[in-house]
mmCIF file of C-alpha atoms in Angstrom:
data_model
loop_
_atom_site.group_PDB
_atom_site.id
_atom_site.type_symbol
_atom_site.label_atom_id
_atom_site.label_comp_id
_atom_site.label_asym_id
_atom_site.label_seq_id
_atom_site.Cartn_x
_atom_site.Cartn_y
_atom_site.Cartn_z
ATOM 1 C CA UNK C 157 -172.774 72.240 -86.386
ATOM 2 C CA UNK C 158 -174.353 70.481 -88.837
ATOM 3 C CA UNK C 159 -177.265 73.352 -89.358
ATOM 4 C CA UNK C 160 -179.269 71.286 -91.885
ATOM 5 C CA UNK C 161 -182.170 71.549 -89.292
ATOM 6 C CA UNK C 162 -182.733 75.271 -90.120
ATOM 7 C CA UNK C 163 -184.714 74.647 -93.094
ATOM 8 C CA UNK C 164 -187.326 73.449 -90.973
ATOM 9 C CA UNK C 165 -187.192 77.044 -89.754
ATOM 10 C CA UNK C 166 -187.250 79.045 -93.131
ATOM 11 C CA UNK C 167 -191.056 79.538 -93.990
ATOM 12 C CA UNK C 168 -190.961 80.791 -90.096
ATOM 13 C CA UNK C 169 -188.061 82.951 -90.621
ATOM 14 C CA UNK C 170 -189.495 84.510 -94.068
ATOM 15 C CA UNK C 171 -193.100 84.556 -92.001
ATOM 16 C CA UNK C 172 -191.426 86.699 -89.331
ATOM 17 C CA UNK C 173 -189.419 88.609 -91.952
ATOM 18 C CA UNK C 174 -192.997 89.818 -93.839
ATOM 19 C CA UNK C 175 -194.974 90.464 -90.498
ATOM 20 C CA UNK C 176 -192.074 93.430 -89.387
ATOM 21 C CA UNK C 177 -191.810 94.671 -93.601
ATOM 22 C CA UNK C 178 -196.410 95.100 -92.932
ATOM 23 C CA UNK C 179 -195.728 97.404 -90.027
ATOM 24 C CA UNK C 180 -192.688 99.576 -90.645
ATOM 25 C CA UNK C 181 -192.360 102.455 -88.187
ATOM 26 C CA UNK C 182 -189.817 105.989 -87.718
ATOM 27 C CA UNK C 183 -187.461 106.419 -85.249
ATOM 28 C CA UNK C 184 -188.050 106.626 -81.778
ATOM 29 C CA UNK C 185 -192.248 105.350 -82.342
ATOM 30 C CA UNK C 186 -191.688 101.747 -83.009
ATOM 31 C CA UNK C 187 -194.495 100.986 -80.685
ATOM 32 C CA UNK C 188 -195.665 98.205 -82.937
ATOM 33 C CA UNK C 189 -193.066 97.271 -83.323
ATOM 34 C CA UNK C 190 -191.639 96.814 -79.656
ATOM 35 C CA UNK C 191 -195.053 94.561 -79.705
ATOM 36 C CA UNK C 192 -194.190 92.046 -82.166
ATOM 37 C CA UNK C 193 -190.848 91.250 -80.916
ATOM 38 C CA UNK C 194 -192.272 90.989 -77.121
ATOM 39 C CA UNK C 195 -195.171 88.438 -78.245
ATOM 40 C CA UNK C 196 -193.288 86.718 -80.974
ATOM 41 C CA UNK C 197 -190.440 86.113 -77.352
ATOM 42 C CA UNK C 198 -192.829 85.650 -74.611
ATOM 43 C CA UNK C 199 -194.375 82.784 -77.366
ATOM 44 C CA UNK C 200 -191.347 81.699 -77.480
ATOM 45 C CA UNK C 201 -189.697 81.030 -73.377
ATOM 46 C CA UNK C 202 -188.625 84.643 -73.441
ATOM 47 C CA UNK C 203 -190.572 85.655 -70.500
ATOM 48 C CA UNK C 204 -187.786 88.682 -68.178
ATOM 49 C CA UNK C 205 -187.532 91.652 -71.230
ATOM 50 C CA UNK C 206 -186.795 94.753 -70.588
ATOM 51 C CA UNK C 207 -189.222 97.192 -72.535
ATOM 52 C CA UNK C 208 -187.837 100.685 -73.105
ATOM 53 C CA UNK C 209 -190.394 102.194 -74.889
ATOM 54 C CA UNK C 210 -189.656 101.444 -77.764
ATOM 55 C CA UNK C 211 -187.000 99.116 -78.128
ATOM 56 C CA UNK C 212 -185.986 95.948 -75.676
ATOM 57 C CA UNK C 213 -184.183 93.434 -74.489
ATOM 58 C CA UNK C 214 -183.270 91.115 -72.714
ATOM 59 C CA UNK C 215 -180.676 88.616 -71.058
ATOM 60 C CA UNK C 216 -180.059 84.555 -71.397
ATOM 61 C CA UNK C 217 -178.219 83.174 -68.535
ATOM 62 C CA UNK C 218 -175.809 79.679 -69.985
ATOM 63 C CA UNK C 219 -173.945 80.074 -66.839
ATOM 64 C CA UNK C 220 -171.069 82.066 -67.961
ATOM 65 C CA UNK C 221 -169.086 84.525 -67.107
ATOM 66 C CA UNK C 222 -168.771 86.318 -69.661
ATOM 67 C CA UNK C 223 -171.860 87.873 -71.227
ATOM 68 C CA UNK C 224 -171.759 88.848 -75.741
ATOM 69 C CA UNK C 225 -174.911 91.879 -76.422
ATOM 70 C CA UNK C 226 -175.314 90.894 -80.070
ATOM 71 C CA UNK C 227 -178.093 94.042 -81.283
ATOM 72 C CA UNK C 228 -180.580 94.506 -84.024
ATOM 73 C CA UNK C 229 -181.446 98.090 -85.424
ATOM 74 C CA UNK C 230 -185.908 97.984 -85.884
ATOM 75 C CA UNK C 231 -186.475 101.676 -86.617
ATOM 76 C CA UNK C 232 -187.789 102.295 -90.871
ATOM 77 C CA UNK C 233 -187.609 105.268 -93.230
ATOM 78 C CA UNK C 234 -189.594 107.399 -94.642
ATOM 79 C CA UNK C 235 -190.358 107.671 -98.089
ATOM 80 C CA UNK C 236 -191.721 110.954 -99.013
ATOM 81 C CA UNK C 237 -190.430 114.711 -97.492
ATOM 82 C CA UNK C 238 -192.825 114.753 -95.420
ATOM 83 C CA UNK C 239 -193.091 111.939 -93.489
ATOM 84 C CA UNK C 240 -196.385 109.981 -94.139
ATOM 85 C CA UNK C 241 -195.110 107.327 -95.600
ATOM 86 C CA UNK C 242 -192.577 104.577 -93.954
ATOM 87 C CA UNK C 243 -190.885 101.292 -95.504
ATOM 88 C CA UNK C 244 -187.901 99.197 -94.182
ATOM 89 C CA UNK C 245 -185.606 100.450 -97.215
ATOM 90 C CA UNK C 246 -182.947 100.434 -94.761
ATOM 91 C CA UNK C 247 -182.747 96.237 -94.049
ATOM 92 C CA UNK C 248 -184.156 96.928 -90.582
ATOM 93 C CA UNK C 249 -186.167 94.088 -90.859
ATOM 94 C CA UNK C 250 -184.320 91.615 -91.232
ATOM 95 C CA UNK C 251 -182.124 92.353 -88.683
ATOM 96 C CA UNK C 252 -184.265 92.333 -86.512
ATOM 97 C CA UNK C 253 -186.256 88.882 -88.249
ATOM 98 C CA UNK C 254 -183.154 87.075 -87.702
ATOM 99 C CA UNK C 255 -182.597 88.528 -84.316
ATOM 100 C CA UNK C 256 -185.602 87.250 -83.309
ATOM 101 C CA UNK C 257 -185.437 83.923 -85.547
ATOM 102 C CA UNK C 258 -181.685 82.870 -83.072
ATOM 103 C CA UNK C 259 -183.755 84.006 -79.331
ATOM 104 C CA UNK C 260 -186.243 81.093 -81.400
ATOM 105 C CA UNK C 261 -184.104 77.953 -82.422
ATOM 106 C CA UNK C 262 -181.102 78.683 -79.347
ATOM 107 C CA UNK C 263 -184.405 77.719 -77.327
ATOM 108 C CA UNK C 264 -186.186 75.524 -79.306
ATOM 109 C CA UNK C 265 -183.558 73.310 -79.585
ATOM 110 C CA UNK C 266 -181.702 73.326 -76.622
ATOM 111 C CA UNK C 267 -178.847 75.149 -77.439
ATOM 112 C CA UNK C 268 -176.065 76.065 -74.678
ATOM 113 C CA UNK C 269 -173.405 78.469 -75.902
ATOM 114 C CA UNK C 270 -170.162 79.156 -74.109
ATOM 115 C CA UNK C 271 -170.659 82.546 -72.929
ATOM 116 C CA UNK C 272 -174.068 84.326 -72.175
ATOM 117 C CA UNK C 273 -176.317 86.282 -74.562
ATOM 118 C CA UNK C 274 -177.669 90.354 -74.359
ATOM 119 C CA UNK C 275 -180.168 90.526 -76.699
ATOM 120 C CA UNK C 276 -180.414 94.405 -77.931
ATOM 121 C CA UNK C 277 -184.030 95.612 -80.089
ATOM 122 C CA UNK C 278 -182.632 98.949 -80.572
ATOM 123 C CA UNK C 279 -185.541 102.055 -81.777
ATOM 124 C CA UNK C 280 -183.986 104.929 -83.584
ATOM 125 C CA UNK C 281 -180.877 103.501 -85.229
ATOM 126 C CA UNK C 282 -181.591 106.018 -89.093
ATOM 127 C CA UNK C 283 -181.356 108.914 -86.390
ATOM 128 C CA UNK C 284 -178.370 108.109 -84.454
ATOM 129 C CA UNK C 285 -179.182 107.913 -80.890
ATOM 130 C CA UNK C 286 -181.315 105.001 -80.302
ATOM 131 C CA UNK C 287 -178.299 102.955 -79.185
ATOM 132 C CA UNK C 288 -177.404 105.770 -76.762
ATOM 133 C CA UNK C 289 -180.617 105.939 -75.513
ATOM 134 C CA UNK C 290 -180.419 101.606 -74.813
ATOM 135 C CA UNK C 291 -177.232 102.379 -73.115
ATOM 136 C CA UNK C 292 -178.882 105.007 -70.185
ATOM 137 C CA UNK C 293 -181.532 102.161 -69.703
ATOM 138 C CA UNK C 294 -179.286 99.495 -69.486
ATOM 139 C CA UNK C 295 -178.442 97.305 -72.020
ATOM 140 C CA UNK C 296 -174.694 97.660 -72.137
ATOM 141 C CA UNK C 297 -174.338 96.458 -68.151
ATOM 142 C CA UNK C 298 -172.029 93.796 -67.536
ATOM 143 C CA UNK C 299 -171.083 93.317 -71.814
ATOM 144 C CA UNK C 300 -167.869 92.014 -72.493
ATOM 145 C CA UNK C 301 -168.126 91.354 -76.326
ATOM 146 C CA UNK C 302 -170.341 92.375 -79.014
ATOM 147 C CA UNK C 303 -171.503 92.090 -82.495
ATOM 148 C CA UNK C 304 -173.870 93.255 -85.226
ATOM 149 C CA UNK C 305 -175.152 92.775 -89.117
ATOM 150 C CA UNK C 306 -176.739 95.109 -91.618
ATOM 151 C CA UNK C 307 -177.554 94.186 -94.493
ATOM 152 C CA UNK C 308 -175.105 95.438 -97.761
ATOM 153 C CA UNK C 309 -176.715 95.120 -101.227
ATOM 154 C CA UNK C 310 -173.240 95.959 -102.567
ATOM 155 C CA UNK C 311 -172.075 92.343 -101.253
ATOM 156 C CA UNK C 312 -173.448 89.301 -103.130
ATOM 157 C CA UNK C 313 -175.748 87.388 -101.317
ATOM 158 C CA UNK C 314 -173.580 84.074 -99.370
ATOM 159 C CA UNK C 315 -171.154 86.801 -98.556
ATOM 160 C CA UNK C 316 -170.197 87.944 -95.657
ATOM 161 C CA UNK C 317 -167.503 91.263 -95.259
ATOM 162 C CA UNK C 318 -165.755 91.920 -91.848
ATOM 163 C CA UNK C 319 -163.029 94.884 -91.963
ATOM 164 C CA UNK C 320 -160.917 95.492 -89.115
ATOM 165 C CA UNK C 321 -160.477 99.194 -88.217
ATOM 166 C CA UNK C 322 -162.429 101.866 -89.319
ATOM 167 C CA UNK C 323 -165.056 101.136 -90.931
ATOM 168 C CA UNK C 324 -168.127 103.491 -90.881
ATOM 169 C CA UNK C 325 -167.347 106.985 -90.361
ATOM 170 C CA UNK C 326 -168.225 109.149 -87.817
ATOM 171 C CA UNK C 327 -171.521 111.844 -87.616
ATOM 172 C CA UNK C 328 -171.554 115.039 -86.423
ATOM 173 C CA UNK C 329 -174.399 117.667 -87.224
ATOM 174 C CA UNK C 330 -174.705 121.240 -87.535
ATOM 175 C CA UNK C 331 -177.402 124.539 -88.164
ATOM 176 C CA UNK C 332 -177.226 127.204 -89.939
ATOM 177 C CA UNK C 333 -179.374 130.577 -89.587
ATOM 178 C CA UNK C 334 -178.465 134.079 -91.315
ATOM 179 C CA UNK C 335 -180.504 136.353 -90.473
ATOM 180 C CA UNK C 336 -179.943 140.302 -92.348
ATOM 181 C CA UNK C 337 -182.515 142.767 -93.308
ATOM 182 C CA UNK C 338 -184.649 141.921 -95.570
ATOM 183 C CA UNK C 339 -185.283 144.022 -99.043
ATOM 184 C CA UNK C 340 -187.321 144.557 -102.180
ATOM 185 C CA UNK C 341 -185.467 141.636 -105.000
ATOM 186 C CA UNK C 342 -184.887 145.205 -106.989
ATOM 187 C CA UNK C 343 -182.734 146.737 -104.369
ATOM 188 C CA UNK C 344 -179.829 144.676 -103.133
ATOM 189 C CA UNK C 345 -178.079 147.149 -102.174
ATOM 190 C CA UNK C 346 -180.869 148.323 -99.226
ATOM 191 C CA UNK C 347 -180.889 145.707 -96.876
ATOM 192 C CA UNK C 348 -178.406 142.403 -96.972
ATOM 193 C CA UNK C 349 -178.793 139.103 -98.959
ATOM 194 C CA UNK C 350 -179.320 135.822 -96.699
ATOM 195 C CA UNK C 351 -179.584 133.974 -99.815
ATOM 196 C CA UNK C 352 -176.494 135.049 -101.355
ATOM 197 C CA UNK C 353 -174.772 134.551 -97.998
ATOM 198 C CA UNK C 354 -175.723 131.288 -97.539
ATOM 199 C CA UNK C 355 -175.028 130.334 -101.050
ATOM 200 C CA UNK C 356 -171.458 131.415 -100.344
ATOM 201 C CA UNK C 357 -171.712 129.339 -96.976
ATOM 202 C CA UNK C 358 -172.382 126.265 -99.029
ATOM 203 C CA UNK C 359 -169.393 126.160 -101.686
ATOM 204 C CA UNK C 360 -166.271 127.838 -99.610
ATOM 205 C CA UNK C 361 -167.667 125.358 -96.913
ATOM 206 C CA UNK C 362 -165.831 122.827 -99.591
ATOM 207 C CA UNK C 363 -162.922 124.449 -99.284
ATOM 208 C CA UNK C 364 -162.391 122.989 -95.584
ATOM 209 C CA UNK C 365 -161.943 119.469 -96.464
ATOM 210 C CA UNK C 366 -160.195 120.234 -99.108
ATOM 211 C CA UNK C 367 -157.861 123.092 -98.103
ATOM 212 C CA UNK C 368 -157.397 122.977 -94.405
ATOM 213 C CA UNK C 369 -157.546 119.189 -93.383
ATOM 214 C CA UNK C 370 -154.296 116.662 -93.996
ATOM 215 C CA UNK C 371 -155.386 114.983 -97.578
ATOM 216 C CA UNK C 372 -154.649 111.239 -96.413
ATOM 217 C CA UNK C 373 -157.670 111.783 -94.163
ATOM 218 C CA UNK C 374 -160.747 110.615 -95.212
ATOM 219 C CA UNK C 375 -163.920 113.495 -94.419
ATOM 220 C CA UNK C 376 -166.395 115.318 -95.618
ATOM 221 C CA UNK C 377 -168.458 118.329 -95.080
ATOM 222 C CA UNK C 378 -172.569 118.255 -96.923
ATOM 223 C CA UNK C 379 -175.399 120.398 -96.619
ATOM 224 C CA UNK C 380 -178.094 118.761 -96.901
ATOM 225 C CA UNK C 381 -181.427 121.068 -96.216
ATOM 226 C CA UNK C 382 -181.764 125.434 -96.942
ATOM 227 C CA UNK C 383 -184.305 127.201 -96.816
ATOM 228 C CA UNK C 384 -184.722 131.343 -97.447
ATOM 229 C CA UNK C 385 -187.287 133.446 -98.229
ATOM 230 C CA UNK C 386 -191.388 133.402 -99.495
ATOM 231 C CA UNK C 387 -191.556 135.047 -102.450
ATOM 232 C CA UNK C 388 -189.610 135.609 -105.601
ATOM 233 C CA UNK C 389 -189.275 139.438 -105.625
ATOM 234 C CA UNK C 390 -188.543 139.682 -102.050
ATOM 235 C CA UNK C 391 -184.828 139.241 -100.210
ATOM 236 C CA UNK C 392 -185.794 137.582 -96.239
ATOM 237 C CA UNK C 393 -184.794 138.510 -93.530
ATOM 238 C CA UNK C 394 -183.483 134.695 -92.651
ATOM 239 C CA UNK C 395 -182.067 131.660 -94.328
ATOM 240 C CA UNK C 396 -181.093 128.393 -92.949
ATOM 241 C CA UNK C 397 -178.557 125.439 -93.161
ATOM 242 C CA UNK C 398 -178.747 122.161 -91.721
ATOM 243 C CA UNK C 399 -176.409 119.893 -92.658
ATOM 244 C CA UNK C 400 -173.065 116.985 -91.480
ATOM 245 C CA UNK C 401 -169.337 116.428 -91.179
ATOM 246 C CA UNK C 402 -167.710 113.220 -91.991
ATOM 247 C CA UNK C 403 -164.586 111.853 -90.273
ATOM 248 C CA UNK C 404 -162.327 108.790 -89.609
ATOM 249 C CA UNK C 405 -160.120 110.970 -86.995
ATOM 250 C CA UNK C 406 -160.977 113.943 -84.814
ATOM 251 C CA UNK C 407 -158.365 115.682 -85.723
ATOM 252 C CA UNK C 408 -160.581 115.950 -89.031
ATOM 253 C CA UNK C 409 -163.949 116.444 -87.349
ATOM 254 C CA UNK C 410 -161.555 119.323 -85.334
ATOM 255 C CA UNK C 411 -161.016 121.077 -87.687
ATOM 256 C CA UNK C 412 -164.109 120.801 -89.116
ATOM 257 C CA UNK C 413 -165.882 122.466 -86.275
ATOM 258 C CA UNK C 414 -163.323 125.286 -85.997
ATOM 259 C CA UNK C 415 -163.735 125.931 -89.657
ATOM 260 C CA UNK C 416 -167.290 126.501 -89.800
ATOM 261 C CA UNK C 417 -167.320 128.199 -87.114
ATOM 262 C CA UNK C 418 -164.592 130.598 -88.940
ATOM 263 C CA UNK C 419 -166.411 130.461 -92.320
ATOM 264 C CA UNK C 420 -169.314 132.056 -90.026
ATOM 265 C CA UNK C 421 -167.199 134.797 -89.031
ATOM 266 C CA UNK C 422 -166.981 135.318 -92.421
ATOM 267 C CA UNK C 423 -169.559 135.484 -93.846
ATOM 268 C CA UNK C 424 -171.115 137.876 -91.547
ATOM 269 C CA UNK C 425 -168.239 139.901 -91.947
ATOM 270 C CA UNK C 426 -168.578 139.601 -95.863
ATOM 271 C CA UNK C 427 -172.604 140.415 -96.672
ATOM 272 C CA UNK C 428 -173.283 142.161 -93.630
ATOM 273 C CA UNK C 429 -175.117 139.248 -91.493
ATOM 274 C CA UNK C 430 -175.313 138.074 -88.524
ATOM 275 C CA UNK C 431 -174.474 133.475 -88.947
ATOM 276 C CA UNK C 432 -174.285 131.790 -85.859
ATOM 277 C CA UNK C 433 -173.355 127.727 -86.607
ATOM 278 C CA UNK C 434 -174.336 124.988 -84.129
ATOM 279 C CA UNK C 435 -173.141 122.699 -84.023
ATOM 280 C CA UNK C 436 -174.283 119.266 -82.435
ATOM 281 C CA UNK C 437 -171.760 116.453 -81.239
ATOM 282 C CA UNK C 438 -173.331 112.531 -83.233
ATOM 283 C CA UNK C 439 -171.223 109.412 -82.918
ATOM 284 C CA UNK C 440 -167.497 108.308 -83.719
ATOM 285 C CA UNK C 441 -166.536 106.307 -86.242
ATOM 286 C CA UNK C 442 -167.139 102.462 -86.287
ATOM 287 C CA UNK C 443 -163.823 100.608 -85.220
ATOM 288 C CA UNK C 444 -164.026 96.655 -86.088
ATOM 289 C CA UNK C 445 -161.687 95.935 -83.188
ATOM 290 C CA UNK C 446 -157.957 94.170 -84.042
ATOM 291 C CA UNK C 447 -157.615 91.791 -82.127
ATOM 292 C CA UNK C 448 -161.118 90.690 -81.752
ATOM 293 C CA UNK C 449 -161.501 91.164 -85.367
ATOM 294 C CA UNK C 450 -158.276 87.887 -86.624
ATOM 295 C CA UNK C 451 -159.300 86.229 -83.921
ATOM 296 C CA UNK C 452 -163.804 85.657 -84.557
ATOM 297 C CA UNK C 453 -162.718 85.715 -88.349
ATOM 298 C CA UNK C 454 -160.167 82.669 -88.132
ATOM 299 C CA UNK C 455 -162.722 80.969 -85.879
ATOM 300 C CA UNK C 456 -165.800 82.089 -88.180
ATOM 301 C CA UNK C 457 -163.283 80.752 -91.417
ATOM 302 C CA UNK C 458 -163.430 77.952 -89.798
ATOM 303 C CA UNK C 459 -167.035 77.032 -89.162
ATOM 304 C CA UNK C 460 -168.624 78.816 -92.464
ATOM 305 C CA UNK C 461 -169.861 76.535 -95.227
ATOM 306 C CA UNK C 462 -172.863 78.221 -96.718
ATOM 307 C CA UNK C 463 -171.414 81.222 -96.963
ATOM 308 C CA UNK C 464 -167.844 82.551 -97.555
ATOM 309 C CA UNK C 465 -166.668 85.629 -95.334
ATOM 310 C CA UNK C 466 -164.170 87.939 -96.758
ATOM 311 C CA UNK C 467 -161.879 91.252 -95.580
ATOM 312 C CA UNK C 468 -163.770 93.927 -96.515
ATOM 313 C CA UNK C 469 -161.643 97.282 -97.395
ATOM 314 C CA UNK C 470 -164.186 99.361 -98.329
ATOM 315 C CA UNK C 471 -164.435 102.364 -95.623
ATOM 316 C CA UNK C 472 -167.923 104.299 -96.201
ATOM 317 C CA UNK C 473 -169.268 107.904 -95.015
ATOM 318 C CA UNK C 474 -172.275 106.493 -94.124
ATOM 319 C CA UNK C 475 -172.098 107.536 -89.857
ATOM 320 C CA UNK C 476 -173.775 103.734 -87.473
ATOM 321 C CA UNK C 477 -174.387 104.358 -83.978
ATOM 322 C CA UNK C 478 -173.447 101.047 -83.327
ATOM 323 C CA UNK C 479 -170.591 102.948 -83.256
ATOM 324 C CA UNK C 480 -171.700 103.667 -79.178
ATOM 325 C CA UNK C 481 -171.953 99.871 -78.332
ATOM 326 C CA UNK C 482 -168.010 100.118 -79.451
ATOM 327 C CA UNK C 483 -167.407 102.765 -77.175
ATOM 328 C CA UNK C 484 -167.783 100.665 -74.451
ATOM 329 C CA UNK C 485 -166.241 97.521 -74.849
ATOM 330 C CA UNK C 486 -164.555 95.946 -78.014
ATOM 331 C CA UNK C 487 -166.947 95.086 -81.465
ATOM 332 C CA UNK C 488 -167.640 93.909 -84.525
ATOM 333 C CA UNK C 489 -169.998 94.588 -86.926
ATOM 334 C CA UNK C 490 -170.305 93.209 -89.664
ATOM 335 C CA UNK C 491 -171.990 92.961 -93.466
ATOM 336 C CA UNK C 492 -174.801 90.652 -95.151
ATOM 337 C CA UNK C 493 -174.599 90.394 -98.686
ATOM 338 C CA UNK C 494 -178.319 90.755 -100.118
ATOM 339 C CA UNK C 495 -176.741 91.619 -103.793
ATOM 340 C CA UNK C 496 -178.504 89.246 -106.757
ATOM 341 C CA UNK C 497 -179.792 89.953 -110.223
ATOM 342 C CA UNK C 498 -183.578 91.176 -108.193
ATOM 343 C CA UNK C 499 -182.160 92.372 -105.496
ATOM 344 C CA UNK C 500 -179.986 95.567 -106.140
ATOM 345 C CA UNK C 501 -181.034 98.452 -105.083
ATOM 346 C CA UNK C 502 -178.935 100.457 -102.259
ATOM 347 C CA UNK C 503 -179.791 100.848 -98.854
ATOM 348 C CA UNK C 504 -182.896 104.436 -98.294
ATOM 349 C CA UNK C 505 -183.634 103.801 -101.608
ATOM 350 C CA UNK C 506 -187.560 103.666 -102.363
ATOM 351 C CA UNK C 507 -186.781 100.240 -105.003
ATOM 352 C CA UNK C 508 -184.186 98.510 -101.871
ATOM 353 C CA UNK C 509 -185.695 95.283 -101.230
ATOM 354 C CA UNK C 510 -184.613 91.693 -99.997
ATOM 355 C CA UNK C 511 -184.558 87.439 -101.081
ATOM 356 C CA UNK C 512 -186.486 86.014 -97.976
ATOM 357 C CA UNK C 513 -182.882 83.477 -98.470
ATOM 358 C CA UNK C 514 -181.410 86.702 -96.995
ATOM 359 C CA UNK C 515 -183.170 86.598 -93.976
ATOM 360 C CA UNK C 516 -182.066 83.055 -93.210
ATOM 361 C CA UNK C 517 -178.108 83.345 -94.742
ATOM 362 C CA UNK C 518 -178.638 85.847 -91.372
ATOM 363 C CA UNK C 519 -180.270 83.269 -89.392
ATOM 364 C CA UNK C 520 -176.895 80.871 -90.397
ATOM 365 C CA UNK C 521 -174.216 83.554 -89.602
ATOM 366 C CA UNK C 522 -175.569 84.429 -86.593
ATOM 367 C CA UNK C 523 -175.830 80.660 -85.426
ATOM 368 C CA UNK C 524 -172.595 80.453 -86.431
ATOM 369 C CA UNK C 525 -171.179 83.444 -84.196
ATOM 370 C CA UNK C 526 -172.944 82.282 -80.959
ATOM 371 C CA UNK C 527 -171.604 78.943 -81.503
ATOM 372 C CA UNK C 528 -167.619 79.940 -81.676
ATOM 373 C CA UNK C 529 -168.269 82.729 -79.203
ATOM 374 C CA UNK C 530 -165.803 81.972 -75.698
#
């Protein structure tokens, strides 16, 4: 299909991108963003919208027996540890702007895809709980396939990455509480040093991946939060840790899960403390269906003229709750390259930025994808 008409929409696509950039909101508090999305959709002829507060979804019926879901995430990230200032440093505003623009163009130009579309604007991807929230609210009811995109500053602008099979890691989370007897820092032998115990836990934890898991299985265990004490010359009675472990194979996840608990027992015995581990299940790996990747990738290669589709062999230990949709039905998660000489800061970096033209690329990609679905 000839998409030269897209030029007449570039100004509005850019305006939507900039509008969303001005209202960044944290996970599950994307109320202004949701209001903007609903108002924009209503203005462009979409009326029957299920608002999940925050987030929303709706169905575009084109008379097909097959329904395909397209998803965009809408939350932003904090710029400071206090969470007082937020910004779109993961590109979710582009995902949202592109999907909104796709819907406008489909309606505006009377485009009739060969499949019905379920359009999902999902909150709370950053704390990997928004997808299940949308699923529980019915967003995936009757869906046969699901597709999503994510900007990628490690790929050049104009490039689209498709990886078959495992793509992004499964992610579970854990909290560790260590309690002991407080004492003066000069008399450590009269108490139990929870700071040393916590430090020992963090260091020995790394042996789980290096010595307890099959070396050919990719996995990771990291602690991102550690708290203990308030005074320099007092050994506190409590320390706490919070971390995550990443995996592509359930065998690795089970080993990590079991050995974190065994390590807690060992720490308790050696340091004479009480150690408790609370493990929270997060998400499975993002896994692009093999058959679908081959079929859709082949069709896209035949129609994409202004973008280059590549086989992207990179594995990432970052998590993405798009995996939750793929647990229900086959789907593909694509990477949209955004790297230019001016836009090359990594995701989640405060200097992350996007070219307005990258939003147009994403709309062009969606139009081509929708056109080849059947």
